[in-house]
Amino acid sequence: MANGTAFVLGATGQIGRVAVRALAADGWRVRAASRSAGRDAGWPGDVQAVAVDREDGAALGAALGDGCDVLLDCVAYGREHARQLRGLADRVGSAVVISSGAVYEDERGRSFDTQGEPDGFPAYPVPITESCRTVAPSDQTYGTRKAALEQELLAAGDRLPTT
């Protein structure tokens, strides 16, 4: 029984490879997008590998075609990628976008970005939950760019439901 269509962006990376395999095993029709249109030996033959450069919005739109029920983005990074996805919202049922623990700061405002400072190593709660504070979004560091990505996508609301 098919669950619908899934489009995995960054399909040949560490997360994407396993996600494609799991989605296909669960009955999803999967398009696996990467720069090389590579395939993993563990993927079933009906997984469709497509070549797309993430930085080329037109190519991404073309690869997405008529759309998908769920888009898993393993390589999103920053506001521009969020805006790119929001521009495709009319063709995406919902999005799952991989972020990072680097978006969080502890109760004293320490984060991955302050680790090199005296007493700068963050003390995060275990587990880190979605209610933890995040760093201010900006284009300065890995963590602040991921925070900007998250905020831009969450601002889309129901237009593009995103996890």
PDB file of N, CA, C and O in Angstrom, residues 95-152:
ATOM      1  N   ALA A  95       6.682  19.724   4.796  1.00  0.00           N
ATOM      2  CA  ALA A  95       8.139  19.631   4.708  1.00  0.00           C
ATOM      3  C   ALA A  95       8.719  19.197   6.047  1.00  0.00           C
ATOM      4  O   ALA A  95       8.244  19.594   7.103  1.00  0.00           O
ATOM      5  N   VAL A  96       9.738  18.378   5.943  1.00  0.00           N
ATOM      6  CA  VAL A  96      10.567  18.015   7.089  1.00  0.00           C
ATOM      7  C   VAL A  96      11.951  18.520   6.737  1.00  0.00           C
ATOM      8  O   VAL A  96      12.533  18.096   5.738  1.00  0.00           O
ATOM      9  N   VAL A  97      12.462  19.463   7.523  1.00  0.00           N
ATOM     10  CA  VAL A  97      13.731  20.115   7.201  1.00  0.00           C
ATOM     11  C   VAL A  97      14.702  19.878   8.352  1.00  0.00           C
ATOM     12  O   VAL A  97      14.404  20.200   9.500  1.00  0.00           O
ATOM     13  N   ILE A  98      15.846  19.325   8.009  1.00  0.00           N
ATOM     14  CA  ILE A  98      16.843  18.984   9.031  1.00  0.00           C
ATOM     15  C   ILE A  98      17.550  20.255   9.497  1.00  0.00           C
ATOM     16  O   ILE A  98      18.054  21.026   8.693  1.00  0.00           O
ATOM     17  N   SER A  99      17.589  20.428  10.807  1.00  0.00           N
ATOM     18  CA  SER A  99      18.279  21.563  11.394  1.00  0.00           C
ATOM     19  C   SER A  99      19.448  21.038  12.213  1.00  0.00           C
ATOM     20  O   SER A  99      20.106  20.081  11.811  1.00  0.00           O
ATOM     21  N   SER A 100      19.707  21.637  13.364  1.00  0.00           N
ATOM     22  CA  SER A 100      20.876  21.273  14.151  1.00  0.00           C
ATOM     23  C   SER A 100      20.708  21.692  15.597  1.00  0.00           C
ATOM     24  O   SER A 100      20.052  22.696  15.888  1.00  0.00           O
ATOM     25  N   GLY A 101      21.361  20.975  16.494  1.00  0.00           N
ATOM     26  CA  GLY A 101      21.411  21.391  17.887  1.00  0.00           C
ATOM     27  C   GLY A 101      22.150  22.705  18.074  1.00  0.00           C
ATOM     28  O   GLY A 101      22.034  23.344  19.114  1.00  0.00           O
ATOM     29  N   ALA A 102      22.879  23.118  17.042  1.00  0.00           N
ATOM     30  CA  ALA A 102      23.623  24.377  17.111  1.00  0.00           C
ATOM     31  C   ALA A 102      22.708  25.603  17.179  1.00  0.00           C
ATOM     32  O   ALA A 102      23.181  26.705  17.434  1.00  0.00           O
ATOM     33  N   VAL A 103      21.409  25.420  16.978  1.00  0.00           N
ATOM     34  CA  VAL A 103      20.489  26.561  17.060  1.00  0.00           C
ATOM     35  C   VAL A 103      20.168  26.937  18.503  1.00  0.00           C
ATOM     36  O   VAL A 103      19.651  28.020  18.750  1.00  0.00           O
ATOM     37  N   TYR A 104      20.497  26.081  19.445  1.00  0.00           N
ATOM     38  CA  TYR A 104      20.102  26.324  20.837  1.00  0.00           C
ATOM     39  C   TYR A 104      21.176  27.029  21.638  1.00  0.00           C
ATOM     40  O   TYR A 104      22.365  26.902  21.374  1.00  0.00           O
ATOM     41  N   GLU A 105      20.709  27.784  22.646  1.00  0.00           N
ATOM     42  CA  GLU A 105      21.609  28.370  23.629  1.00  0.00           C
ATOM     43  C   GLU A 105      21.125  27.969  25.017  1.00  0.00           C
ATOM     44  O   GLU A 105      19.945  27.653  25.206  1.00  0.00           O
ATOM     45  N   ASP A 106      22.035  27.951  25.963  1.00  0.00           N
ATOM     46  CA  ASP A 106      21.642  27.564  27.321  1.00  0.00           C
ATOM     47  C   ASP A 106      21.075  28.762  28.079  1.00  0.00           C
ATOM     48  O   ASP A 106      20.933  29.854  27.516  1.00  0.00           O
ATOM     49  N   GLU A 107      20.759  28.556  29.337  1.00  0.00           N
ATOM     50  CA  GLU A 107      20.129  29.604  30.140  1.00  0.00           C
ATOM     51  C   GLU A 107      21.013  30.832  30.309  1.00  0.00           C
ATOM     52  O   GLU A 107      20.515  31.924  30.616  1.00  0.00           O
ATOM     53  N   ARG A 108      22.304  30.697  30.099  1.00  0.00           N
ATOM     54  CA  ARG A 108      23.239  31.820  30.222  1.00  0.00           C
ATOM     55  C   ARG A 108      23.592  32.417  28.864  1.00  0.00           C
ATOM     56  O   ARG A 108      24.476  33.255  28.772  1.00  0.00           O
ATOM     57  N   GLY A 109      22.916  31.983  27.819  1.00  0.00           N
ATOM     58  CA  GLY A 109      23.162  32.528  26.491  1.00  0.00           C
ATOM     59  C   GLY A 109      24.361  31.921  25.781  1.00  0.00           C
ATOM     60  O   GLY A 109      24.805  32.433  24.761  1.00  0.00           O
ATOM     61  N   ARG A 110      24.891  30.828  26.308  1.00  0.00           N
ATOM     62  CA  ARG A 110      26.034  30.166  25.687  1.00  0.00           C
ATOM     63  C   ARG A 110      25.530  29.166  24.635  1.00  0.00           C
ATOM     64  O   ARG A 110      24.481  28.558  24.809  1.00  0.00           O
ATOM     65  N   SER A 111      26.300  29.032  23.574  1.00  0.00           N
ATOM     66  CA  SER A 111      25.907  28.155  22.469  1.00  0.00           C
ATOM     67  C   SER A 111      27.145  27.522  21.846  1.00  0.00           C
ATOM     68  O   SER A 111      28.261  27.721  22.329  1.00  0.00           O
ATOM     69  N   PHE A 112      26.957  26.814  20.759  1.00  0.00           N
ATOM     70  CA  PHE A 112      28.093  26.250  20.035  1.00  0.00           C
ATOM     71  C   PHE A 112      29.071  27.358  19.646  1.00  0.00           C
ATOM     72  O   PHE A 112      30.266  27.133  19.564  1.00  0.00           O
ATOM     73  N   ASP A 113      28.557  28.559  19.399  1.00  0.00           N
ATOM     74  CA  ASP A 113      29.391  29.675  18.959  1.00  0.00           C
ATOM     75  C   ASP A 113      30.264  30.256  20.069  1.00  0.00           C
ATOM     76  O   ASP A 113      31.209  30.976  19.778  1.00  0.00           O
ATOM     77  N   THR A 114      29.953  29.961  21.325  1.00  0.00           N
ATOM     78  CA  THR A 114      30.720  30.539  22.428  1.00  0.00           C
ATOM     79  C   THR A 114      31.675  29.525  23.060  1.00  0.00           C
ATOM     80  O   THR A 114      32.347  29.848  24.043  1.00  0.00           O
ATOM     81  N   GLN A 115      31.779  28.349  22.522  1.00  0.00           N
ATOM     82  CA  GLN A 115      32.588  27.283  23.136  1.00  0.00           C
ATOM     83  C   GLN A 115      34.054  27.657  23.311  1.00  0.00           C
ATOM     84  O   GLN A 115      34.711  27.183  24.239  1.00  0.00           O
ATOM     85  N   GLY A 116      34.586  28.502  22.446  1.00  0.00           N
ATOM     86  CA  GLY A 116      35.991  28.878  22.523  1.00  0.00           C
ATOM     87  C   GLY A 116      36.287  29.986  23.515  1.00  0.00           C
ATOM     88  O   GLY A 116      37.454  30.317  23.753  1.00  0.00           O
ATOM     89  N   GLU A 117      35.256  30.564  24.085  1.00  0.00           N
ATOM     90  CA  GLU A 117      35.437  31.661  25.039  1.00  0.00           C
ATOM     91  C   GLU A 117      35.619  31.102  26.455  1.00  0.00           C
ATOM     92  O   GLU A 117      35.153  30.000  26.750  1.00  0.00           O
ATOM     93  N   PRO A 118      36.265  31.866  27.350  1.00  0.00           N
ATOM     94  CA  PRO A 118      36.346  31.420  28.748  1.00  0.00           C
ATOM     95  C   PRO A 118      34.942  31.210  29.309  1.00  0.00           C
ATOM     96  O   PRO A 118      34.071  32.072  29.150  1.00  0.00           O
ATOM     97  N   ASP A 119      34.715  30.079  29.922  1.00  0.00           N
ATOM     98  CA  ASP A 119      33.403  29.695  30.465  1.00  0.00           C
ATOM     99  C   ASP A 119      32.304  29.782  29.405  1.00  0.00           C
ATOM    100  O   ASP A 119      31.150  30.078  29.710  1.00  0.00           O
ATOM    101  N   GLY A 120      32.655  29.513  28.160  1.00  0.00           N
ATOM    102  CA  GLY A 120      31.689  29.639  27.069  1.00  0.00           C
ATOM    103  C   GLY A 120      31.027  28.354  26.640  1.00  0.00           C
ATOM    104  O   GLY A 120      30.151  28.359  25.775  1.00  0.00           O
ATOM    105  N   PHE A 121      31.431  27.227  27.239  1.00  0.00           N
ATOM    106  CA  PHE A 121      30.834  25.963  26.818  1.00  0.00           C
ATOM    107  C   PHE A 121      29.405  25.883  27.349  1.00  0.00           C
ATOM    108  O   PHE A 121      29.167  26.047  28.540  1.00  0.00           O
ATOM    109  N   PRO A 122      28.413  25.656  26.467  1.00  0.00           N
ATOM    110  CA  PRO A 122      27.014  25.643  26.911  1.00  0.00           C
ATOM    111  C   PRO A 122      26.687  24.426  27.769  1.00  0.00           C
ATOM    112  O   PRO A 122      27.287  23.364  27.613  1.00  0.00           O
ATOM    113  N   ALA A 123      25.744  24.602  28.666  1.00  0.00           N
ATOM    114  CA  ALA A 123      25.233  23.510  29.499  1.00  0.00           C
ATOM    115  C   ALA A 123      23.771  23.307  29.127  1.00  0.00           C
ATOM    116  O   ALA A 123      22.882  23.973  29.667  1.00  0.00           O
ATOM    117  N   TYR A 124      23.545  22.440  28.173  1.00  0.00           N
ATOM    118  CA  TYR A 124      22.191  22.188  27.678  1.00  0.00           C
ATOM    119  C   TYR A 124      21.477  21.182  28.565  1.00  0.00           C
ATOM    120  O   TYR A 124      22.103  20.277  29.118  1.00  0.00           O
ATOM    121  N   PRO A 125      20.146  21.294  28.645  1.00  0.00           N
ATOM    122  CA  PRO A 125      19.394  20.252  29.335  1.00  0.00           C
ATOM    123  C   PRO A 125      19.422  18.977  28.489  1.00  0.00           C
ATOM    124  O   PRO A 125      19.638  19.032  27.284  1.00  0.00           O
ATOM    125  N   VAL A 126      19.231  17.862  29.129  1.00  0.00           N
ATOM    126  CA  VAL A 126      19.171  16.590  28.404  1.00  0.00           C
ATOM    127  C   VAL A 126      17.815  15.977  28.681  1.00  0.00           C
ATOM    128  O   VAL A 126      17.472  15.747  29.830  1.00  0.00           O
ATOM    129  N   PRO A 127      17.007  15.771  27.673  1.00  0.00           N
ATOM    130  CA  PRO A 127      17.265  16.087  26.270  1.00  0.00           C
ATOM    131  C   PRO A 127      16.999  17.571  25.995  1.00  0.00           C
ATOM    132  O   PRO A 127      16.307  18.246  26.755  1.00  0.00           O
ATOM    133  N   ILE A 128      17.549  18.050  24.878  1.00  0.00           N
ATOM    134  CA  ILE A 128      17.230  19.398  24.408  1.00  0.00           C
ATOM    135  C   ILE A 128      15.849  19.309  23.773  1.00  0.00           C
ATOM    136  O   ILE A 128      15.618  18.470  22.919  1.00  0.00           O
ATOM    137  N   THR A 129      14.929  20.173  24.211  1.00  0.00           N
ATOM    138  CA  THR A 129      13.569  20.127  23.669  1.00  0.00           C
ATOM    139  C   THR A 129      13.299  21.360  22.809  1.00  0.00           C
ATOM    140  O   THR A 129      14.058  22.326  22.829  1.00  0.00           O
ATOM    141  N   GLU A 130      12.226  21.328  22.082  1.00  0.00           N
ATOM    142  CA  GLU A 130      11.839  22.445  21.226  1.00  0.00           C
ATOM    143  C   GLU A 130      11.544  23.718  22.022  1.00  0.00           C
ATOM    144  O   GLU A 130      11.508  24.794  21.467  1.00  0.00           O
ATOM    145  N   SER A 131      11.331  23.598  23.321  1.00  0.00           N
ATOM    146  CA  SER A 131      11.042  24.780  24.132  1.00  0.00           C
ATOM    147  C   SER A 131      12.315  25.515  24.563  1.00  0.00           C
ATOM    148  O   SER A 131      12.227  26.603  25.135  1.00  0.00           O
ATOM    149  N   CYS A 132      13.477  24.964  24.284  1.00  0.00           N
ATOM    150  CA  CYS A 132      14.732  25.635  24.640  1.00  0.00           C
ATOM    151  C   CYS A 132      14.917  26.879  23.777  1.00  0.00           C
ATOM    152  O   CYS A 132      14.484  26.927  22.629  1.00  0.00           O
ATOM    153  N   ARG A 133      15.596  27.867  24.346  1.00  0.00           N
ATOM    154  CA  ARG A 133      15.877  29.108  23.614  1.00  0.00           C
ATOM    155  C   ARG A 133      16.808  28.833  22.450  1.00  0.00           C
ATOM    156  O   ARG A 133      17.670  27.957  22.529  1.00  0.00           O
ATOM    157  N   THR A 134      16.648  29.636  21.411  1.00  0.00           N
ATOM    158  CA  THR A 134      17.551  29.536  20.266  1.00  0.00           C
ATOM    159  C   THR A 134      18.398  30.794  20.159  1.00  0.00           C
ATOM    160  O   THR A 134      18.050  31.845  20.710  1.00  0.00           O
ATOM    161  N   VAL A 135      19.483  30.656  19.439  1.00  0.00           N
ATOM    162  CA  VAL A 135      20.334  31.809  19.161  1.00  0.00           C
ATOM    163  C   VAL A 135      19.569  32.754  18.246  1.00  0.00           C
ATOM    164  O   VAL A 135      18.616  32.364  17.573  1.00  0.00           O
ATOM    165  N   ALA A 136      19.987  34.006  18.220  1.00  0.00           N
ATOM    166  CA  ALA A 136      19.350  34.981  17.335  1.00  0.00           C
ATOM    167  C   ALA A 136      19.665  34.625  15.878  1.00  0.00           C
ATOM    168  O   ALA A 136      20.810  34.326  15.545  1.00  0.00           O
ATOM    169  N   PRO A 137      18.657  34.645  15.035  1.00  0.00           N
ATOM    170  CA  PRO A 137      18.907  34.306  13.631  1.00  0.00           C
ATOM    171  C   PRO A 137      19.740  35.385  12.940  1.00  0.00           C
ATOM    172  O   PRO A 137      19.534  36.574  13.170  1.00  0.00           O
ATOM    173  N   SER A 138      20.698  34.946  12.151  1.00  0.00           N
ATOM    174  CA  SER A 138      21.501  35.869  11.344  1.00  0.00           C
ATOM    175  C   SER A 138      22.218  35.055  10.278  1.00  0.00           C
ATOM    176  O   SER A 138      22.029  33.848  10.184  1.00  0.00           O
ATOM    177  N   ASP A 139      23.054  35.702   9.526  1.00  0.00           N
ATOM    178  CA  ASP A 139      23.838  35.022   8.497  1.00  0.00           C
ATOM    179  C   ASP A 139      25.289  34.848   8.928  1.00  0.00           C
ATOM    180  O   ASP A 139      26.164  34.635   8.090  1.00  0.00           O
ATOM    181  N   GLN A 140      25.565  34.921  10.231  1.00  0.00           N
ATOM    182  CA  GLN A 140      26.941  34.948  10.731  1.00  0.00           C
ATOM    183  C   GLN A 140      27.591  33.586  10.920  1.00  0.00           C
ATOM    184  O   GLN A 140      28.757  33.413  10.581  1.00  0.00           O
ATOM    185  N   THR A 141      26.881  32.626  11.509  1.00  0.00           N
ATOM    186  CA  THR A 141      27.497  31.341  11.856  1.00  0.00           C
ATOM    187  C   THR A 141      26.572  30.193  11.445  1.00  0.00           C
ATOM    188  O   THR A 141      25.418  30.410  11.069  1.00  0.00           O
ATOM    189  N   TYR A 142      27.099  29.010  11.558  1.00  0.00           N
ATOM    190  CA  TYR A 142      26.297  27.829  11.243  1.00  0.00           C
ATOM    191  C   TYR A 142      25.000  27.824  12.059  1.00  0.00           C
ATOM    192  O   TYR A 142      23.909  27.678  11.505  1.00  0.00           O
ATOM    193  N   GLY A 143      25.114  27.983  13.371  1.00  0.00           N
ATOM    194  CA  GLY A 143      23.938  27.937  14.235  1.00  0.00           C
ATOM    195  C   GLY A 143      22.950  29.057  13.965  1.00  0.00           C
ATOM    196  O   GLY A 143      21.737  28.829  13.933  1.00  0.00           O
ATOM    197  N   THR A 144      23.443  30.276  13.755  1.00  0.00           N
ATOM    198  CA  THR A 144      22.528  31.392  13.515  1.00  0.00           C
ATOM    199  C   THR A 144      21.863  31.285  12.142  1.00  0.00           C
ATOM    200  O   THR A 144      20.721  31.713  11.979  1.00  0.00           O
ATOM    201  N   ARG A 145      22.557  30.700  11.181  1.00  0.00           N
ATOM    202  CA  ARG A 145      21.938  30.483   9.854  1.00  0.00           C
ATOM    203  C   ARG A 145      20.865  29.400   9.926  1.00  0.00           C
ATOM    204  O   ARG A 145      19.815  29.518   9.290  1.00  0.00           O
ATOM    205  N   LYS A 146      21.122  28.345  10.701  1.00  0.00           N
ATOM    206  CA  LYS A 146      20.097  27.309  10.878  1.00  0.00           C
ATOM    207  C   LYS A 146      18.890  27.875  11.632  1.00  0.00           C
ATOM    208  O   LYS A 146      17.744  27.547  11.322  1.00  0.00           O
ATOM    209  N   ALA A 147      19.126  28.758  12.605  1.00  0.00           N
ATOM    210  CA  ALA A 147      18.020  29.401  13.333  1.00  0.00           C
ATOM    211  C   ALA A 147      17.208  30.277  12.376  1.00  0.00           C
ATOM    212  O   ALA A 147      15.967  30.294  12.439  1.00  0.00           O
ATOM    213  N   ALA A 148      17.876  30.988  11.480  1.00  0.00           N
ATOM    214  CA  ALA A 148      17.173  31.813  10.498  1.00  0.00           C
ATOM    215  C   ALA A 148      16.335  30.937   9.563  1.00  0.00           C
ATOM    216  O   ALA A 148      15.194  31.278   9.230  1.00  0.00           O
ATOM    217  N   LEU A 149      16.878  29.806   9.159  1.00  0.00           N
ATOM    218  CA  LEU A 149      16.148  28.838   8.333  1.00  0.00           C
ATOM    219  C   LEU A 149      14.870  28.411   9.041  1.00  0.00           C
ATOM    220  O   LEU A 149      13.777  28.456   8.462  1.00  0.00           O
ATOM    221  N   GLU A 150      14.998  28.000  10.295  1.00  0.00           N
ATOM    222  CA  GLU A 150      13.837  27.540  11.055  1.00  0.00           C
ATOM    223  C   GLU A 150      12.770  28.623  11.160  1.00  0.00           C
ATOM    224  O   GLU A 150      11.590  28.371  10.903  1.00  0.00           O
ATOM    225  N   GLN A 151      13.165  29.820  11.534  1.00  0.00           N
ATOM    226  CA  GLN A 151      12.182  30.882  11.730  1.00  0.00           C
ATOM    227  C   GLN A 151      11.480  31.261  10.432  1.00  0.00           C
ATOM    228  O   GLN A 151      10.283  31.506  10.421  1.00  0.00           O
ATOM    229  N   GLU A 152      12.226  31.302   9.355  1.00  0.00           N
ATOM    230  CA  GLU A 152      11.635  31.624   8.049  1.00  0.00           C
ATOM    231  C   GLU A 152      10.610  30.564   7.636  1.00  0.00           C
ATOM    232  O   GLU A 152       9.538  30.892   7.142  1.00  0.00           O
TER     233      GLU A 152
END
